[in-house]
GROMACS .gro file of N, CA and C in nm:
model
  372
    1GLN      N    1   0.712   1.397   1.270
    1GLN     CA    2   0.603   1.384   1.189
    1GLN      C    3   0.641   1.344   1.050
    2VAL      N    4   0.551   1.245   1.029
    2VAL     CA    5   0.581   1.176   0.898
    2VAL      C    6   0.472   1.203   0.795
    3GLN      N    7   0.519   1.260   0.636
    3GLN     CA    8   0.431   1.264   0.549
    3GLN      C    9   0.469   1.161   0.446
    4LEU      N   10   0.352   1.132   0.385
    4LEU     CA   11   0.341   1.005   0.286
    4LEU      C   12   0.260   1.045   0.203
    5ARG      N   13   0.324   1.049   0.054
    5ARG     CA   14   0.249   1.094  -0.053
    5ARG      C   15   0.264   0.980  -0.160
    6GLU      N   16   0.142   0.943  -0.228
    6GLU     CA   17   0.120   0.842  -0.311
    6GLU      C   18   0.113   0.910  -0.453
    7SER      N   19   0.138   0.825  -0.557
    7SER     CA   20   0.152   0.866  -0.683
    7SER      C   21   0.127   0.743  -0.776
    8GLY      N   22   0.081   0.754  -0.898
    8GLY     CA   23   0.092   0.642  -0.996
    8GLY      C   24  -0.042   0.606  -1.016
    9GLY      N   25  -0.144   0.649  -0.976
    9GLY     CA   26  -0.275   0.599  -0.975
    9GLY      C   27  -0.321   0.631  -1.119
   10GLY      N   28  -0.430   0.584  -1.174
   10GLY     CA   29  -0.488   0.641  -1.294
   10GLY      C   30  -0.598   0.560  -1.357
   11LEU      N   31  -0.623   0.557  -1.479
   11LEU     CA   32  -0.744   0.464  -1.533
   11LEU      C   33  -0.651   0.367  -1.613
   12VAL      N   34  -0.678   0.224  -1.600
   12VAL     CA   35  -0.635   0.134  -1.679
   12VAL      C   36  -0.751   0.036  -1.711
   13GLN      N   37  -0.735  -0.038  -1.814
   13GLN     CA   38  -0.844  -0.122  -1.877
   13GLN      C   39  -0.800  -0.252  -1.783
   14ALA      N   40  -0.909  -0.347  -1.775
   14ALA     CA   41  -0.892  -0.448  -1.695
   14ALA      C   42  -0.784  -0.555  -1.765
   15GLY      N   43  -0.697  -0.612  -1.687
   15GLY     CA   44  -0.601  -0.689  -1.737
   15GLY      C   45  -0.479  -0.592  -1.734
   16GLY      N   46  -0.495  -0.475  -1.726
   16GLY     CA   47  -0.348  -0.366  -1.732
   16GLY      C   48  -0.278  -0.381  -1.592
   17SER      N   49  -0.187  -0.302  -1.604
   17SER     CA   50  -0.105  -0.280  -1.480
   17SER      C   51  -0.092  -0.143  -1.452
   18LEU      N   52  -0.029  -0.122  -1.339
   18LEU     CA   53  -0.009   0.030  -1.292
   18LEU      C   54   0.103  -0.020  -1.170
   19ARG      N   55   0.172   0.104  -1.144
   19ARG     CA   56   0.280   0.105  -1.055
   19ARG      C   57   0.262   0.209  -0.972
   20LEU      N   58   0.229   0.205  -0.836
   20LEU     CA   59   0.193   0.295  -0.743
   20LEU      C   60   0.324   0.315  -0.648
   21SER      N   61   0.354   0.438  -0.623
   21SER     CA   62   0.467   0.466  -0.536
   21SER      C   63   0.416   0.560  -0.416
   22CYS      N   64   0.497   0.550  -0.319
   22CYS     CA   65   0.476   0.608  -0.175
   22CYS      C   66   0.618   0.673  -0.153
   23VAL      N   67   0.596   0.811  -0.126
   23VAL     CA   68   0.711   0.881  -0.102
   23VAL      C   69   0.705   0.922   0.021
   24ALA      N   70   0.814   0.907   0.138
   24ALA     CA   71   0.805   0.969   0.268
   24ALA      C   72   0.906   1.094   0.288
   25SER      N   73   0.861   1.157   0.377
   25SER     CA   74   0.961   1.275   0.416
   25SER      C   75   0.923   1.302   0.553
   26GLY      N   76   1.024   1.343   0.623
   26GLY     CA   77   0.997   1.397   0.790
   26GLY      C   78   1.076   1.275   0.869
   27ARG      N   79   1.090   1.190   0.798
   27ARG     CA   80   1.148   1.061   0.886
   27ARG      C   81   1.182   0.945   0.818
   28THR      N   82   1.286   0.870   0.847
   28THR     CA   83   1.327   0.763   0.776
   28THR      C   84   1.243   0.655   0.755
   29LEU      N   85   1.214   0.576   0.646
   29LEU     CA   86   1.132   0.443   0.656
   29LEU      C   87   1.185   0.327   0.705
   30ILE      N   88   1.346   0.347   0.753
   30ILE     CA   89   1.412   0.225   0.774
   30ILE      C   90   1.346   0.150   0.874
   31THR      N   91   1.319   0.179   0.976
   31THR     CA   92   1.271   0.077   1.089
   31THR      C   93   1.124   0.059   1.101
   32TYR      N   94   1.053   0.104   0.975
   32TYR     CA   95   0.920   0.089   0.988
   32TYR      C   96   0.833  -0.001   0.894
   33ALA      N   97   0.735  -0.075   0.927
   33ALA     CA   98   0.678  -0.140   0.822
   33ALA      C   99   0.582  -0.058   0.746
   34MET      N  100   0.559  -0.101   0.610
   34MET     CA  101   0.484  -0.011   0.535
   34MET      C  102   0.379  -0.082   0.483
   35GLY      N  103   0.271  -0.036   0.462
   35GLY     CA  104   0.146  -0.121   0.390
   35GLY      C  105   0.062  -0.034   0.284
   36TRP      N  106   0.016  -0.105   0.207
   36TRP     CA  107  -0.093  -0.030   0.132
   36TRP      C  108  -0.234  -0.095   0.138
   37PHE      N  109  -0.336   0.004   0.145
   37PHE     CA  110  -0.452  -0.038   0.161
   37PHE      C  111  -0.539   0.022   0.037
   38ARG      N  112  -0.671  -0.026   0.018
   38ARG     CA  113  -0.753   0.040  -0.065
   38ARG      C  114  -0.892   0.041  -0.008
   39GLN      N  115  -0.970   0.159  -0.058
   39GLN     CA  116  -1.102   0.166  -0.019
   39GLN      C  117  -1.202   0.211  -0.157
   40ALA      N  118  -1.271   0.125  -0.179
   40ALA     CA  119  -1.370   0.169  -0.278
   40ALA      C  120  -1.509   0.239  -0.228
   41GLN      N  121  -1.560   0.336  -0.295
   41GLN     CA  122  -1.679   0.397  -0.257
   41GLN      C  123  -1.762   0.300  -0.181
   42GLY      N  124  -1.788   0.349  -0.063
   42GLY     CA  125  -1.888   0.286   0.023
   42GLY      C  126  -1.877   0.164   0.077
   43LYS      N  127  -1.731   0.141   0.073
   43LYS     CA  128  -1.683   0.012   0.108
   43LYS      C  129  -1.555   0.051   0.252
   44GLU      N  130  -1.540  -0.043   0.324
   44GLU     CA  131  -1.443  -0.028   0.435
   44GLU      C  132  -1.309  -0.043   0.358
   45ARG      N  133  -1.227   0.018   0.424
   45ARG     CA  134  -1.063   0.022   0.395
   45ARG      C  135  -1.005  -0.126   0.393
   46GLU      N  136  -0.945  -0.163   0.304
   46GLU     CA  137  -0.911  -0.310   0.266
   46GLU      C  138  -0.778  -0.329   0.280
   47PHE      N  139  -0.688  -0.416   0.367
   47PHE     CA  140  -0.574  -0.452   0.330
   47PHE      C  141  -0.526  -0.509   0.207
   48VAL      N  142  -0.428  -0.452   0.144
   48VAL     CA  143  -0.366  -0.493   0.024
   48VAL      C  144  -0.224  -0.579   0.028
   49ALA      N  145  -0.122  -0.508   0.083
   49ALA     CA  146   0.000  -0.558   0.103
   49ALA      C  147   0.068  -0.481   0.181
   50ALA      N  148   0.169  -0.574   0.264
   50ALA     CA  149   0.261  -0.491   0.354
   50ALA      C  150   0.404  -0.543   0.335
   51ILE      N  151   0.526  -0.454   0.372
   51ILE     CA  152   0.631  -0.491   0.380
   51ILE      C  153   0.730  -0.472   0.524
   52GLY      N  154   0.806  -0.561   0.560
   52GLY     CA  155   0.866  -0.531   0.698
   52GLY      C  156   0.985  -0.418   0.662
   53TRP      N  157   1.051  -0.389   0.781
   53TRP     CA  158   1.149  -0.280   0.784
   53TRP      C  159   1.256  -0.341   0.698
   54SER      N  160   1.294  -0.449   0.680
   54SER     CA  161   1.414  -0.507   0.596
   54SER      C  162   1.380  -0.554   0.466
   55GLY      N  163   1.260  -0.553   0.444
   55GLY     CA  164   1.226  -0.594   0.297
   55GLY      C  165   1.211  -0.724   0.278
   56GLU      N  166   1.234  -0.822   0.357
   56GLU     CA  167   1.251  -0.947   0.346
   56GLU      C  168   1.111  -1.014   0.388
   57LYS      N  169   1.039  -0.947   0.461
   57LYS     CA  170   0.887  -1.010   0.496
   57LYS      C  171   0.800  -0.928   0.445
   58THR      N  172   0.726  -1.003   0.353
   58THR     CA  173   0.593  -0.937   0.291
   58THR      C  174   0.455  -1.009   0.312
   59ASP      N  175   0.369  -0.950   0.305
   59ASP     CA  176   0.233  -1.017   0.324
   59ASP      C  177   0.116  -0.953   0.220
   60TYR      N  178   0.054  -1.032   0.169
   60TYR     CA  179  -0.063  -0.993   0.048
   60TYR      C  180  -0.175  -1.051   0.075
   61SER      N  181  -0.288  -0.977   0.067
   61SER     CA  182  -0.421  -1.019   0.086
   61SER      C  183  -0.441  -1.132  -0.007
   62ASP      N  184  -0.526  -1.230   0.010
   62ASP     CA  185  -0.540  -1.353  -0.093
   62ASP      C  186  -0.582  -1.283  -0.226
   63SER      N  187  -0.642  -1.163  -0.243
   63SER     CA  188  -0.716  -1.140  -0.353
   63SER      C  189  -0.621  -1.090  -0.440
   64VAL      N  190  -0.519  -1.042  -0.396
   64VAL     CA  191  -0.379  -0.995  -0.497
   64VAL      C  192  -0.277  -1.074  -0.486
   65LYS      N  193  -0.261  -1.159  -0.427
   65LYS     CA  194  -0.144  -1.257  -0.406
   65LYS      C  195  -0.098  -1.302  -0.550
   66GLY      N  196   0.015  -1.311  -0.612
   66GLY     CA  197   0.051  -1.340  -0.711
   66GLY      C  198   0.037  -1.252  -0.844
   67ARG      N  199  -0.046  -1.121  -0.822
   67ARG     CA  200  -0.062  -1.052  -0.911
   67ARG      C  201   0.018  -0.898  -0.873
   68PHE      N  202   0.015  -0.866  -0.732
   68PHE     CA  203   0.080  -0.776  -0.671
   68PHE      C  204   0.209  -0.767  -0.645
   69THR      N  205   0.289  -0.692  -0.617
   69THR     CA  206   0.437  -0.695  -0.548
   69THR      C  207   0.463  -0.583  -0.489
   70ILE      N  208   0.482  -0.590  -0.359
   70ILE     CA  209   0.534  -0.473  -0.278
   70ILE      C  210   0.673  -0.486  -0.277
   71SER      N  211   0.740  -0.344  -0.276
   71SER     CA  212   0.896  -0.311  -0.259
   71SER      C  213   0.914  -0.194  -0.204
   72ARG      N  214   1.033  -0.186  -0.156
   72ARG     CA  215   1.086  -0.084  -0.080
   72ARG      C  216   1.226  -0.026  -0.137
   73ASP      N  217   1.243   0.101  -0.113
   73ASP     CA  218   1.373   0.153  -0.143
   73ASP      C  219   1.397   0.232  -0.036
   74ASP      N  220   1.484   0.187   0.068
   74ASP     CA  221   1.501   0.298   0.187
   74ASP      C  222   1.574   0.408   0.151
   75ALA      N  223   1.667   0.397   0.056
   75ALA     CA  224   1.771   0.497   0.040
   75ALA      C  225   1.693   0.618  -0.022
   76LYS      N  226   1.594   0.579  -0.106
   76LYS     CA  227   1.483   0.660  -0.198
   76LYS      C  228   1.359   0.703  -0.089
   77LEU      N  229   1.356   0.633   0.021
   77LEU     CA  230   1.246   0.673   0.102
   77LEU      C  231   1.117   0.639   0.050
   78THR      N  232   1.118   0.518  -0.050
   78THR     CA  233   1.000   0.468  -0.113
   78THR      C  234   0.942   0.341  -0.110
   79VAL      N  235   0.809   0.344  -0.112
   79VAL     CA  236   0.771   0.215  -0.118
   79VAL      C  237   0.670   0.196  -0.242
   80ASN      N  238   0.692   0.062  -0.306
   80ASN     CA  239   0.619   0.064  -0.423
   80ASN      C  240   0.506  -0.055  -0.443
   81LEU      N  241   0.434  -0.040  -0.521
   81LEU     CA  242   0.342  -0.155  -0.553
   81LEU      C  243   0.308  -0.151  -0.703
   82GLN      N  244   0.354  -0.274  -0.754
   82GLN     CA  245   0.342  -0.306  -0.871
   82GLN      C  246   0.197  -0.386  -0.869
   83MET      N  247   0.122  -0.358  -0.963
   83MET     CA  248  -0.016  -0.405  -0.968
   83MET      C  249  -0.026  -0.465  -1.122
   84ASN      N  250  -0.047  -0.587  -1.131
   84ASN     CA  251  -0.061  -0.649  -1.273
   84ASN      C  252  -0.197  -0.717  -1.250
   85ASP      N  253  -0.247  -0.724  -1.407
   85ASP     CA  254  -0.374  -0.795  -1.432
   85ASP      C  255  -0.490  -0.743  -1.331
   86LEU      N  256  -0.519  -0.614  -1.340
   86LEU     CA  257  -0.626  -0.562  -1.259
   86LEU      C  258  -0.756  -0.577  -1.300
   87LYS      N  259  -0.820  -0.566  -1.206
   87LYS     CA  260  -0.966  -0.620  -1.225
   87LYS      C  261  -1.076  -0.497  -1.200
   88PRO      N  262  -1.179  -0.479  -1.245
   88PRO     CA  263  -1.249  -0.372  -1.245
   88PRO      C  264  -1.302  -0.369  -1.090
   89GLU      N  265  -1.313  -0.475  -1.021
   89GLU     CA  266  -1.350  -0.460  -0.882
   89GLU      C  267  -1.242  -0.398  -0.783
   90GLU      N  268  -1.122  -0.383  -0.850
   90GLU     CA  269  -1.034  -0.313  -0.775
   90GLU      C  270  -0.991  -0.160  -0.785
   91THR      N  271  -1.131  -0.126  -0.846
   91THR     CA  272  -1.127   0.036  -0.851
   91THR      C  273  -1.131   0.071  -0.705
   92ALA      N  274  -1.034   0.178  -0.659
   92ALA     CA  275  -1.055   0.220  -0.531
   92ALA      C  276  -0.952   0.335  -0.516
   93VAL      N  277  -0.967   0.385  -0.373
   93VAL     CA  278  -0.853   0.482  -0.362
   93VAL      C  279  -0.760   0.391  -0.288
   94TYR      N  280  -0.632   0.417  -0.331
   94TYR     CA  281  -0.520   0.329  -0.263
   94TYR      C  282  -0.433   0.433  -0.174
   95TYR      N  283  -0.404   0.369  -0.079
   95TYR     CA  284  -0.354   0.450   0.052
   95TYR      C  285  -0.221   0.377   0.078
   96CYS      N  286  -0.112   0.444   0.105
   96CYS     CA  287   0.022   0.409   0.161
   96CYS      C  288  -0.001   0.473   0.304
   97ALA      N  289   0.070   0.349   0.399
   97ALA     CA  290   0.065   0.378   0.543
   97ALA      C  291   0.179   0.308   0.609
   98GLN      N  292   0.217   0.375   0.713
   98GLN     CA  293   0.331   0.334   0.795
   98GLN      C  294   0.315   0.287   0.950
   99ALA      N  295   0.357   0.175   0.961
   99ALA     CA  296   0.323   0.114   1.107
   99ALA      C  297   0.435   0.076   1.188
  100PRO      N  298   0.433   0.071   1.316
  100PRO     CA  299   0.536   0.066   1.389
  100PRO      C  300   0.600  -0.074   1.408
  101GLY      N  301   0.533  -0.187   1.333
  101GLY     CA  302   0.578  -0.335   1.334
  101GLY      C  303   0.503  -0.362   1.233
  102THR      N  304   0.507  -0.539   1.252
  102THR     CA  305   0.439  -0.628   1.160
  102THR      C  306   0.337  -0.691   1.242
  103LEU      N  307   0.330  -0.673   1.369
  103LEU     CA  308   0.227  -0.764   1.448
  103LEU      C  309   0.105  -0.745   1.405
  104ARG      N  310   0.046  -0.642   1.354
  104ARG     CA  311  -0.103  -0.636   1.318
  104ARG      C  312  -0.110  -0.563   1.185
  105TRP      N  313  -0.025  -0.592   1.097
  105TRP     CA  314  -0.001  -0.519   0.988
  105TRP      C  315  -0.104  -0.535   0.874
  106ARG      N  316  -0.205  -0.623   0.921
  106ARG     CA  317  -0.328  -0.642   0.803
  106ARG      C  318  -0.425  -0.545   0.885
  107ASP      N  319  -0.427  -0.472   0.980
  107ASP     CA  320  -0.542  -0.408   1.058
  107ASP      C  321  -0.480  -0.256   1.041
  108HIS      N  322  -0.599  -0.186   0.970
  108HIS     CA  323  -0.552  -0.059   0.948
  108HIS      C  324  -0.523   0.038   1.068
  109GLU      N  325  -0.604   0.004   1.180
  109GLU     CA  326  -0.579   0.038   1.281
  109GLU      C  327  -0.449   0.049   1.352
  110TRP      N  328  -0.356  -0.030   1.312
  110TRP     CA  329  -0.234  -0.045   1.344
  110TRP      C  330  -0.137   0.064   1.302
  111TYR      N  331  -0.174   0.113   1.190
  111TYR     CA  332  -0.093   0.207   1.102
  111TYR      C  333  -0.086   0.350   1.178
  112ASN      N  334   0.000   0.443   1.175
  112ASN     CA  335  -0.015   0.550   1.251
  112ASN      C  336   0.012   0.701   1.142
  113TYR      N  337   0.055   0.651   1.045
  113TYR     CA  338   0.060   0.734   0.930
  113TYR      C  339   0.011   0.706   0.788
  114TRP      N  340  -0.080   0.796   0.731
  114TRP     CA  341  -0.110   0.763   0.634
  114TRP      C  342  -0.107   0.888   0.514
  115GLY      N  343  -0.099   0.830   0.384
  115GLY     CA  344  -0.111   0.912   0.266
  115GLY      C  345  -0.241   0.987   0.248
  116ARG      N  346  -0.264   1.064   0.155
  116ARG     CA  347  -0.410   1.113   0.102
  116ARG      C  348  -0.463   1.018   0.000
  117GLY      N  349  -0.389   0.912  -0.041
  117GLY     CA  350  -0.438   0.823  -0.145
  117GLY      C  351  -0.426   0.865  -0.291
  118THR      N  352  -0.446   0.775  -0.381
  118THR     CA  353  -0.430   0.779  -0.522
  118THR      C  354  -0.548   0.708  -0.585
  119GLN      N  355  -0.610   0.742  -0.660
  119GLN     CA  356  -0.740   0.700  -0.736
  119GLN      C  357  -0.664   0.592  -0.843
  120VAL      N  358  -0.719   0.476  -0.837
  120VAL     CA  359  -0.708   0.377  -0.938
  120VAL      C  360  -0.845   0.318  -1.003
  121THR      N  361  -0.843   0.337  -1.131
  121THR     CA  362  -0.992   0.291  -1.195
  121THR      C  363  -0.949   0.220  -1.292
  122VAL      N  364  -1.010   0.086  -1.302
  122VAL     CA  365  -1.005  -0.012  -1.377
  122VAL      C  366  -1.119  -0.033  -1.449
  123SER      N  367  -1.134  -0.017  -1.585
  123SER     CA  368  -1.262  -0.008  -1.656
  123SER      C  369  -1.272  -0.162  -1.727
  124SER      N  370  -1.377  -0.197  -1.735
  124SER     CA  371  -1.396  -0.333  -1.819
  124SER      C  372  -1.391  -0.343  -1.950
   0.00000   0.00000   0.00000
């Protein structure tokens, strides 16, 4: 069993930055792909970013490319999401998730473990 716990959310003004972290327990992250998703109120869960098990392969949604950076530290069982130049429309609950590989890593149904999420609110 894997437990994922997100932290780092909060309230920030438009144009500001936040760094989200996701810590895993119960199993090593080393051989798994990790992703970040977000879900705004009344909307579907949306892919944000993902990183392969080696950290060499990453993927970003077009809307965050160039502003967000995903990284992992397997020694600390942590995956981070640095978010810069945040926009009000990016207000959402952000979730960390673990996937068995990269095949469908933009698809939230591909992921088998999820954290409870952390709220990010961007004020205008």
